[in-house]
Amino acid sequence: MAQRLRLCVAALLAASAAAAATPPSPPPPLTAARFVAEVLAASPEVAQSREAFLAARDSYRSRLAATFLPTLSFSAQEYPYGDDPSLGYAFHGLRFRRSDMTLNTTATWNLFNGFQDWLKTLEAQTARDSARRALDAARQDRAYAALQAFYRLDSRERLLAVAREDLRAQKAQYAQTQDLYKQGLKSLSDLYKSENDWRASEIRMASAEADYKGSLQPFNELLDLPPWQEHALTDELTPGATVLPSLEEDAARLSERRPEIASALLAARTARLQQRQSLLGLLPSLSANAVWSRQDTATSGLPSSNFGIANPNHQIGLTLSLPFGFNGVVQGFNYAAARAQARRAKAAADASVRSARDELYAAWVGLQLAIQTYDLATRQEEIAARGLDIVATQYRQGTADALRMAQARSDLLSARVQKATALQDIFVNRAAYLRAAGEPLW
């Protein structure tokens, strides 16, 4: 039995040691969709807009409840010491008795007050909807910033790989030129040219590394991570569908899709509601209230009397009154100011629609250019690669000099850089178009 126990303990210790020796598996490559989700979860701007929406939503609910629900008031009064008014100002010492207490309970329900509560409820509802649209706009803005940072980092990583490959090729070419120079097949100027190209490639490599590190900082800042923390990005980025979206259809639906336009339209609606409230300020107000009241008076001392007043009592009262501080002039200018504010809000909404159309068209043109550039750069890379193979063969045979070889490598490098940049532009401009069209990016 003891032998079995020792064997079990030894097996557990061996398994623990093996588990400790096994390095943790690296996290899976980061996709654009997961990065956007993490950025939105960590964004203080989104959190601020979310809390503003929740506050506006609860304010609307409060306003709605105040409009349709009755109010209840309750009070209790007692004179525990001194000349007690409920006892004809008879003096008594410190005491607490239920028979000395007067209770009042009143329920009031506003049935009608000249549409003022209704207009205030509509205004609160508009504020809630506007806050929801502001939340959508904040999410859209942060998601677009996340996509820009993601594709910029991916592009810099690709350019770093291109620079690394170019440095390897330039170094190998210099070694080859040295060998050909020793055999008398290349001149000293060819050797110097090859070394110069090698050093230039090292400079490009240093610049590519700096660009890559520079793109890491805004990437990590969106997640509140250390500036130089590296990430494994998914390597399945392809240009995707190259069919351009329908500009006319998306432009026709801007007003219902873009949160900024919706917010401007809601601001115009709020201004119209305030104009109606100013119009009510020019007219007498009619209100109707239902009241239920009950009073439990003190029973100690002399018997109390309600003087024939029913207890409890209830009634519906109608009140017709002019606004407080009414003189006609102030109310008239308030109404004129509210009308001007409504016209201004409408003009702002029209301007936002016009600006959104301009932004949509610019994004469409940018996406079209990026797709065309990527197709041409891909073809250019294929041609430059074949040209380099031909010149490299001639260079080894001694029929091509270092200048032709350098030019062939420069053409291939330029085509690869252009292709990597165009690939980034496709993704960024596609996101910019979706943002301009009002399509959610998260």
PDB file of N, CA and C in Angstrom, residues 252-326:
ATOM      1  N   ALA A 252     -28.895  57.501 -50.734  1.00  0.00           N
ATOM      2  CA  ALA A 252     -30.322  57.694 -50.466  1.00  0.00           C
ATOM      3  C   ALA A 252     -30.706  57.308 -49.044  1.00  0.00           C
ATOM      4  N   ARG A 253     -29.900  56.499 -48.362  1.00  0.00           N
ATOM      5  CA  ARG A 253     -30.240  56.016 -47.025  1.00  0.00           C
ATOM      6  C   ARG A 253     -29.382  56.652 -45.936  1.00  0.00           C
ATOM      7  N   LEU A 254     -28.715  57.740 -46.263  1.00  0.00           N
ATOM      8  CA  LEU A 254     -27.842  58.371 -45.291  1.00  0.00           C
ATOM      9  C   LEU A 254     -28.597  58.869 -44.070  1.00  0.00           C
ATOM     10  N   SER A 255     -29.770  59.458 -44.287  1.00  0.00           N
ATOM     11  CA  SER A 255     -30.504  60.077 -43.171  1.00  0.00           C
ATOM     12  C   SER A 255     -30.917  59.055 -42.120  1.00  0.00           C
ATOM     13  N   GLU A 256     -31.191  57.833 -42.543  1.00  0.00           N
ATOM     14  CA  GLU A 256     -31.617  56.811 -41.581  1.00  0.00           C
ATOM     15  C   GLU A 256     -30.458  56.011 -41.021  1.00  0.00           C
ATOM     16  N   ARG A 257     -29.287  56.084 -41.651  1.00  0.00           N
ATOM     17  CA  ARG A 257     -28.147  55.287 -41.205  1.00  0.00           C
ATOM     18  C   ARG A 257     -27.140  56.068 -40.384  1.00  0.00           C
ATOM     19  N   ARG A 258     -26.823  57.288 -40.804  1.00  0.00           N
ATOM     20  CA  ARG A 258     -25.762  58.032 -40.140  1.00  0.00           C
ATOM     21  C   ARG A 258     -26.236  58.560 -38.793  1.00  0.00           C
ATOM     22  N   PRO A 259     -25.555  58.207 -37.691  1.00  0.00           N
ATOM     23  CA  PRO A 259     -25.975  58.703 -36.372  1.00  0.00           C
ATOM     24  C   PRO A 259     -25.839  60.210 -36.241  1.00  0.00           C
ATOM     25  N   GLU A 260     -24.862  60.809 -36.952  1.00  0.00           N
ATOM     26  CA  GLU A 260     -24.699  62.255 -36.859  1.00  0.00           C
ATOM     27  C   GLU A 260     -25.898  62.980 -37.468  1.00  0.00           C
ATOM     28  N   ILE A 261     -26.388  62.470 -38.603  1.00  0.00           N
ATOM     29  CA  ILE A 261     -27.556  63.091 -39.229  1.00  0.00           C
ATOM     30  C   ILE A 261     -28.787  62.881 -38.356  1.00  0.00           C
ATOM     31  N   ALA A 262     -28.922  61.669 -37.807  1.00  0.00           N
ATOM     32  CA  ALA A 262     -30.057  61.412 -36.920  1.00  0.00           C
ATOM     33  C   ALA A 262     -30.029  62.341 -35.706  1.00  0.00           C
ATOM     34  N   SER A 263     -28.845  62.590 -35.153  1.00  0.00           N
ATOM     35  CA  SER A 263     -28.741  63.504 -34.019  1.00  0.00           C
ATOM     36  C   SER A 263     -29.137  64.915 -34.413  1.00  0.00           C
ATOM     37  N   ALA A 264     -28.729  65.342 -35.619  1.00  0.00           N
ATOM     38  CA  ALA A 264     -29.102  66.677 -36.072  1.00  0.00           C
ATOM     39  C   ALA A 264     -30.614  66.789 -36.289  1.00  0.00           C
ATOM     40  N   LEU A 265     -31.229  65.738 -36.831  1.00  0.00           N
ATOM     41  CA  LEU A 265     -32.684  65.748 -37.016  1.00  0.00           C
ATOM     42  C   LEU A 265     -33.408  65.751 -35.675  1.00  0.00           C
ATOM     43  N   LEU A 266     -32.870  65.023 -34.707  1.00  0.00           N
ATOM     44  CA  LEU A 266     -33.477  65.022 -33.383  1.00  0.00           C
ATOM     45  C   LEU A 266     -33.312  66.379 -32.703  1.00  0.00           C
ATOM     46  N   ALA A 267     -32.182  67.049 -32.938  1.00  0.00           N
ATOM     47  CA  ALA A 267     -32.003  68.397 -32.399  1.00  0.00           C
ATOM     48  C   ALA A 267     -33.016  69.359 -33.014  1.00  0.00           C
ATOM     49  N   ALA A 268     -33.312  69.184 -34.302  1.00  0.00           N
ATOM     50  CA  ALA A 268     -34.331  70.014 -34.940  1.00  0.00           C
ATOM     51  C   ALA A 268     -35.708  69.733 -34.347  1.00  0.00           C
ATOM     52  N   ARG A 269     -35.981  68.468 -34.033  1.00  0.00           N
ATOM     53  CA  ARG A 269     -37.257  68.139 -33.414  1.00  0.00           C
ATOM     54  C   ARG A 269     -37.371  68.751 -32.017  1.00  0.00           C
ATOM     55  N   THR A 270     -36.277  68.716 -31.264  1.00  0.00           N
ATOM     56  CA  THR A 270     -36.274  69.331 -29.932  1.00  0.00           C
ATOM     57  C   THR A 270     -36.552  70.823 -30.034  1.00  0.00           C
ATOM     58  N   ALA A 271     -35.965  71.478 -31.023  1.00  0.00           N
ATOM     59  CA  ALA A 271     -36.208  72.915 -31.208  1.00  0.00           C
ATOM     60  C   ALA A 271     -37.672  73.185 -31.543  1.00  0.00           C
ATOM     61  N   ARG A 272     -38.284  72.308 -32.336  1.00  0.00           N
ATOM     62  CA  ARG A 272     -39.713  72.507 -32.657  1.00  0.00           C
ATOM     63  C   ARG A 272     -40.580  72.321 -31.408  1.00  0.00           C
ATOM     64  N   LEU A 273     -40.229  71.353 -30.571  1.00  0.00           N
ATOM     65  CA  LEU A 273     -40.981  71.154 -29.332  1.00  0.00           C
ATOM     66  C   LEU A 273     -40.839  72.355 -28.403  1.00  0.00           C
ATOM     67  N   GLN A 274     -39.649  72.915 -28.329  1.00  0.00           N
ATOM     68  CA  GLN A 274     -39.454  74.107 -27.505  1.00  0.00           C
ATOM     69  C   GLN A 274     -40.217  75.296 -28.076  1.00  0.00           C
ATOM     70  N   GLN A 275     -40.349  75.341 -29.387  1.00  0.00           N
ATOM     71  CA  GLN A 275     -41.147  76.403 -30.004  1.00  0.00           C
ATOM     72  C   GLN A 275     -42.613  76.266 -29.602  1.00  0.00           C
ATOM     73  N   ARG A 276     -43.115  75.039 -29.566  1.00  0.00           N
ATOM     74  CA  ARG A 276     -44.500  74.830 -29.146  1.00  0.00           C
ATOM     75  C   ARG A 276     -44.698  75.218 -27.680  1.00  0.00           C
ATOM     76  N   GLN A 277     -43.706  74.902 -26.843  1.00  0.00           N
ATOM     77  CA  GLN A 277     -43.819  75.300 -25.444  1.00  0.00           C
ATOM     78  C   GLN A 277     -43.825  76.821 -25.301  1.00  0.00           C
ATOM     79  N   SER A 278     -43.046  77.523 -26.130  1.00  0.00           N
ATOM     80  CA  SER A 278     -43.075  78.982 -26.098  1.00  0.00           C
ATOM     81  C   SER A 278     -44.418  79.520 -26.564  1.00  0.00           C
ATOM     82  N   LEU A 279     -45.036  78.824 -27.523  1.00  0.00           N
ATOM     83  CA  LEU A 279     -46.358  79.239 -27.971  1.00  0.00           C
ATOM     84  C   LEU A 279     -47.382  79.084 -26.857  1.00  0.00           C
ATOM     85  N   LEU A 280     -47.254  78.009 -26.078  1.00  0.00           N
ATOM     86  CA  LEU A 280     -48.159  77.836 -24.937  1.00  0.00           C
ATOM     87  C   LEU A 280     -47.980  78.942 -23.909  1.00  0.00           C
ATOM     88  N   GLY A 281     -46.752  79.495 -23.844  1.00  0.00           N
ATOM     89  CA  GLY A 281     -46.519  80.585 -22.912  1.00  0.00           C
ATOM     90  C   GLY A 281     -47.261  81.850 -23.251  1.00  0.00           C
ATOM     91  N   LEU A 282     -47.765  81.968 -24.504  1.00  0.00           N
ATOM     92  CA  LEU A 282     -48.557  83.138 -24.910  1.00  0.00           C
ATOM     93  C   LEU A 282     -50.029  82.991 -24.558  1.00  0.00           C
ATOM     94  N   LEU A 283     -50.450  81.796 -24.169  1.00  0.00           N
ATOM     95  CA  LEU A 283     -51.866  81.522 -23.958  1.00  0.00           C
ATOM     96  C   LEU A 283     -52.137  81.234 -22.484  1.00  0.00           C
ATOM     97  N   PRO A 284     -53.354  81.450 -22.039  1.00  0.00           N
ATOM     98  CA  PRO A 284     -53.712  81.044 -20.679  1.00  0.00           C
ATOM     99  C   PRO A 284     -53.603  79.526 -20.543  1.00  0.00           C
ATOM    100  N   SER A 285     -53.224  79.078 -19.367  1.00  0.00           N
ATOM    101  CA  SER A 285     -53.061  77.647 -19.134  1.00  0.00           C
ATOM    102  C   SER A 285     -54.271  77.112 -18.375  1.00  0.00           C
ATOM    103  N   LEU A 286     -54.753  75.962 -18.842  1.00  0.00           N
ATOM    104  CA  LEU A 286     -55.868  75.275 -18.205  1.00  0.00           C
ATOM    105  C   LEU A 286     -55.347  73.969 -17.644  1.00  0.00           C
ATOM    106  N   SER A 287     -55.602  73.728 -16.361  1.00  0.00           N
ATOM    107  CA  SER A 287     -55.143  72.505 -15.723  1.00  0.00           C
ATOM    108  C   SER A 287     -56.288  71.867 -14.963  1.00  0.00           C
ATOM    109  N   ALA A 288     -56.265  70.546 -14.878  1.00  0.00           N
ATOM    110  CA  ALA A 288     -57.274  69.774 -14.142  1.00  0.00           C
ATOM    111  C   ALA A 288     -56.537  68.787 -13.249  1.00  0.00           C
ATOM    112  N   ASN A 289     -56.886  68.788 -11.943  1.00  0.00           N
ATOM    113  CA  ASN A 289     -56.233  67.927 -10.982  1.00  0.00           C
ATOM    114  C   ASN A 289     -57.268  67.171 -10.163  1.00  0.00           C
ATOM    115  N   ALA A 290     -57.003  65.907  -9.922  1.00  0.00           N
ATOM    116  CA  ALA A 290     -57.830  65.089  -9.034  1.00  0.00           C
ATOM    117  C   ALA A 290     -57.081  64.945  -7.711  1.00  0.00           C
ATOM    118  N   VAL A 291     -57.770  65.236  -6.612  1.00  0.00           N
ATOM    119  CA  VAL A 291     -57.138  65.248  -5.293  1.00  0.00           C
ATOM    120  C   VAL A 291     -57.936  64.362  -4.350  1.00  0.00           C
ATOM    121  N   TRP A 292     -57.245  63.543  -3.586  1.00  0.00           N
ATOM    122  CA  TRP A 292     -57.845  62.746  -2.505  1.00  0.00           C
ATOM    123  C   TRP A 292     -57.052  63.036  -1.250  1.00  0.00           C
ATOM    124  N   SER A 293     -57.753  63.405  -0.143  1.00  0.00           N
ATOM    125  CA  SER A 293     -57.058  63.806   1.070  1.00  0.00           C
ATOM    126  C   SER A 293     -57.749  63.202   2.284  1.00  0.00           C
ATOM    127  N   ARG A 294     -56.946  62.781   3.230  1.00  0.00           N
ATOM    128  CA  ARG A 294     -57.453  62.239   4.485  1.00  0.00           C
ATOM    129  C   ARG A 294     -56.612  62.784   5.630  1.00  0.00           C
ATOM    130  N   GLN A 295     -57.299  63.173   6.728  1.00  0.00           N
ATOM    131  CA  GLN A 295     -56.601  63.708   7.893  1.00  0.00           C
ATOM    132  C   GLN A 295     -57.048  62.956   9.136  1.00  0.00           C
ATOM    133  N   ASP A 296     -56.079  62.471   9.891  1.00  0.00           N
ATOM    134  CA  ASP A 296     -56.333  61.842  11.192  1.00  0.00           C
ATOM    135  C   ASP A 296     -55.818  62.803  12.257  1.00  0.00           C
ATOM    136  N   THR A 297     -56.752  63.484  12.969  1.00  0.00           N
ATOM    137  CA  THR A 297     -56.346  64.510  13.931  1.00  0.00           C
ATOM    138  C   THR A 297     -56.077  63.885  15.293  1.00  0.00           C
ATOM    139  N   ALA A 298     -55.429  64.689  16.134  1.00  0.00           N
ATOM    140  CA  ALA A 298     -55.137  64.241  17.486  1.00  0.00           C
ATOM    141  C   ALA A 298     -56.435  64.043  18.265  1.00  0.00           C
ATOM    142  N   THR A 299     -56.502  63.011  19.100  1.00  0.00           N
ATOM    143  CA  THR A 299     -57.729  62.695  19.841  1.00  0.00           C
ATOM    144  C   THR A 299     -57.631  63.042  21.311  1.00  0.00           C
ATOM    145  N   SER A 300     -56.453  63.467  21.760  1.00  0.00           N
ATOM    146  CA  SER A 300     -56.328  63.807  23.175  1.00  0.00           C
ATOM    147  C   SER A 300     -56.868  65.213  23.422  1.00  0.00           C
ATOM    148  N   GLY A 301     -57.202  65.513  24.635  1.00  0.00           N
ATOM    149  CA  GLY A 301     -57.698  66.835  24.950  1.00  0.00           C
ATOM    150  C   GLY A 301     -59.117  67.023  24.474  1.00  0.00           C
ATOM    151  N   LEU A 302     -59.433  68.238  24.028  1.00  0.00           N
ATOM    152  CA  LEU A 302     -60.778  68.536  23.535  1.00  0.00           C
ATOM    153  C   LEU A 302     -61.033  67.792  22.256  1.00  0.00           C
ATOM    154  N   PRO A 303     -62.234  67.365  22.004  1.00  0.00           N
ATOM    155  CA  PRO A 303     -62.518  66.670  20.741  1.00  0.00           C
ATOM    156  C   PRO A 303     -62.360  67.618  19.562  1.00  0.00           C
ATOM    157  N   SER A 304     -61.713  67.109  18.520  1.00  0.00           N
ATOM    158  CA  SER A 304     -61.511  67.933  17.326  1.00  0.00           C
ATOM    159  C   SER A 304     -62.726  67.849  16.434  1.00  0.00           C
ATOM    160  N   SER A 305     -62.847  68.843  15.551  1.00  0.00           N
ATOM    161  CA  SER A 305     -63.995  68.896  14.641  1.00  0.00           C
ATOM    162  C   SER A 305     -63.490  69.254  13.257  1.00  0.00           C
ATOM    163  N   ASN A 306     -64.101  68.649  12.230  1.00  0.00           N
ATOM    164  CA  ASN A 306     -63.761  68.948  10.842  1.00  0.00           C
ATOM    165  C   ASN A 306     -64.663  70.024  10.248  1.00  0.00           C
ATOM    166  N   PHE A 307     -65.536  70.581  11.093  1.00  0.00           N
ATOM    167  CA  PHE A 307     -66.431  71.641  10.644  1.00  0.00           C
ATOM    168  C   PHE A 307     -67.238  71.214   9.412  1.00  0.00           C
ATOM    169  N   GLY A 308     -67.675  70.009   9.404  1.00  0.00           N
ATOM    170  CA  GLY A 308     -68.502  69.518   8.306  1.00  0.00           C
ATOM    171  C   GLY A 308     -67.733  69.100   7.070  1.00  0.00           C
ATOM    172  N   ILE A 309     -66.378  69.130   7.111  1.00  0.00           N
ATOM    173  CA  ILE A 309     -65.570  68.726   5.951  1.00  0.00           C
ATOM    174  C   ILE A 309     -65.460  67.208   5.946  1.00  0.00           C
ATOM    175  N   ALA A 310     -65.799  66.615   4.806  1.00  0.00           N
ATOM    176  CA  ALA A 310     -65.717  65.159   4.694  1.00  0.00           C
ATOM    177  C   ALA A 310     -64.272  64.699   4.875  1.00  0.00           C
ATOM    178  N   ASN A 311     -64.124  63.567   5.522  1.00  0.00           N
ATOM    179  CA  ASN A 311     -62.789  63.028   5.756  1.00  0.00           C
ATOM    180  C   ASN A 311     -62.826  61.507   5.567  1.00  0.00           C
ATOM    181  N   PRO A 312     -62.272  60.978   4.520  1.00  0.00           N
ATOM    182  CA  PRO A 312     -61.482  61.708   3.512  1.00  0.00           C
ATOM    183  C   PRO A 312     -62.363  62.482   2.539  1.00  0.00           C
ATOM    184  N   ASN A 313     -61.716  63.414   1.806  1.00  0.00           N
ATOM    185  CA  ASN A 313     -62.444  64.180   0.794  1.00  0.00           C
ATOM    186  C   ASN A 313     -61.702  64.068  -0.532  1.00  0.00           C
ATOM    187  N   HIS A 314     -62.414  64.200  -1.603  1.00  0.00           N
ATOM    188  CA  HIS A 314     -61.809  64.111  -2.929  1.00  0.00           C
ATOM    189  C   HIS A 314     -62.575  65.027  -3.882  1.00  0.00           C
ATOM    190  N   GLN A 315     -61.834  65.533  -4.882  1.00  0.00           N
ATOM    191  CA  GLN A 315     -62.447  66.455  -5.837  1.00  0.00           C
ATOM    192  C   GLN A 315     -61.565  66.565  -7.077  1.00  0.00           C
ATOM    193  N   ILE A 316     -62.154  67.101  -8.134  1.00  0.00           N
ATOM    194  CA  ILE A 316     -61.432  67.445  -9.354  1.00  0.00           C
ATOM    195  C   ILE A 316     -61.523  68.956  -9.514  1.00  0.00           C
ATOM    196  N   GLY A 317     -60.382  69.609  -9.638  1.00  0.00           N
ATOM    197  CA  GLY A 317     -60.354  71.060  -9.745  1.00  0.00           C
ATOM    198  C   GLY A 317     -59.856  71.507 -11.104  1.00  0.00           C
ATOM    199  N   LEU A 318     -60.483  72.554 -11.633  1.00  0.00           N
ATOM    200  CA  LEU A 318     -60.073  73.175 -12.890  1.00  0.00           C
ATOM    201  C   LEU A 318     -59.500  74.549 -12.593  1.00  0.00           C
ATOM    202  N   THR A 319     -58.345  74.859 -13.193  1.00  0.00           N
ATOM    203  CA  THR A 319     -57.693  76.138 -12.973  1.00  0.00           C
ATOM    204  C   THR A 319     -57.340  76.753 -14.315  1.00  0.00           C
ATOM    205  N   LEU A 320     -57.754  77.993 -14.528  1.00  0.00           N
ATOM    206  CA  LEU A 320     -57.417  78.744 -15.736  1.00  0.00           C
ATOM    207  C   LEU A 320     -56.614  79.960 -15.297  1.00  0.00           C
ATOM    208  N   SER A 321     -55.391  80.060 -15.800  1.00  0.00           N
ATOM    209  CA  SER A 321     -54.532  81.150 -15.343  1.00  0.00           C
ATOM    210  C   SER A 321     -53.578  81.561 -16.442  1.00  0.00           C
ATOM    211  N   LEU A 322     -53.110  82.797 -16.336  1.00  0.00           N
ATOM    212  CA  LEU A 322     -52.061  83.283 -17.218  1.00  0.00           C
ATOM    213  C   LEU A 322     -50.703  82.851 -16.664  1.00  0.00           C
ATOM    214  N   PRO A 323     -49.696  82.730 -17.540  1.00  0.00           N
ATOM    215  CA  PRO A 323     -48.365  82.361 -17.051  1.00  0.00           C
ATOM    216  C   PRO A 323     -47.845  83.378 -16.047  1.00  0.00           C
ATOM    217  N   PHE A 324     -47.012  82.915 -15.160  1.00  0.00           N
ATOM    218  CA  PHE A 324     -46.430  83.805 -14.162  1.00  0.00           C
ATOM    219  C   PHE A 324     -45.526  84.834 -14.855  1.00  0.00           C
ATOM    220  N   GLY A 325     -45.665  86.080 -14.462  1.00  0.00           N
ATOM    221  CA  GLY A 325     -44.870  87.137 -15.070  1.00  0.00           C
ATOM    222  C   GLY A 325     -45.308  87.464 -16.484  1.00  0.00           C
ATOM    223  N   PHE A 326     -46.591  87.295 -16.789  1.00  0.00           N
ATOM    224  CA  PHE A 326     -47.074  87.532 -18.146  1.00  0.00           C
ATOM    225  C   PHE A 326     -47.195  89.027 -18.410  1.00  0.00           C
TER     226      PHE A 326
END
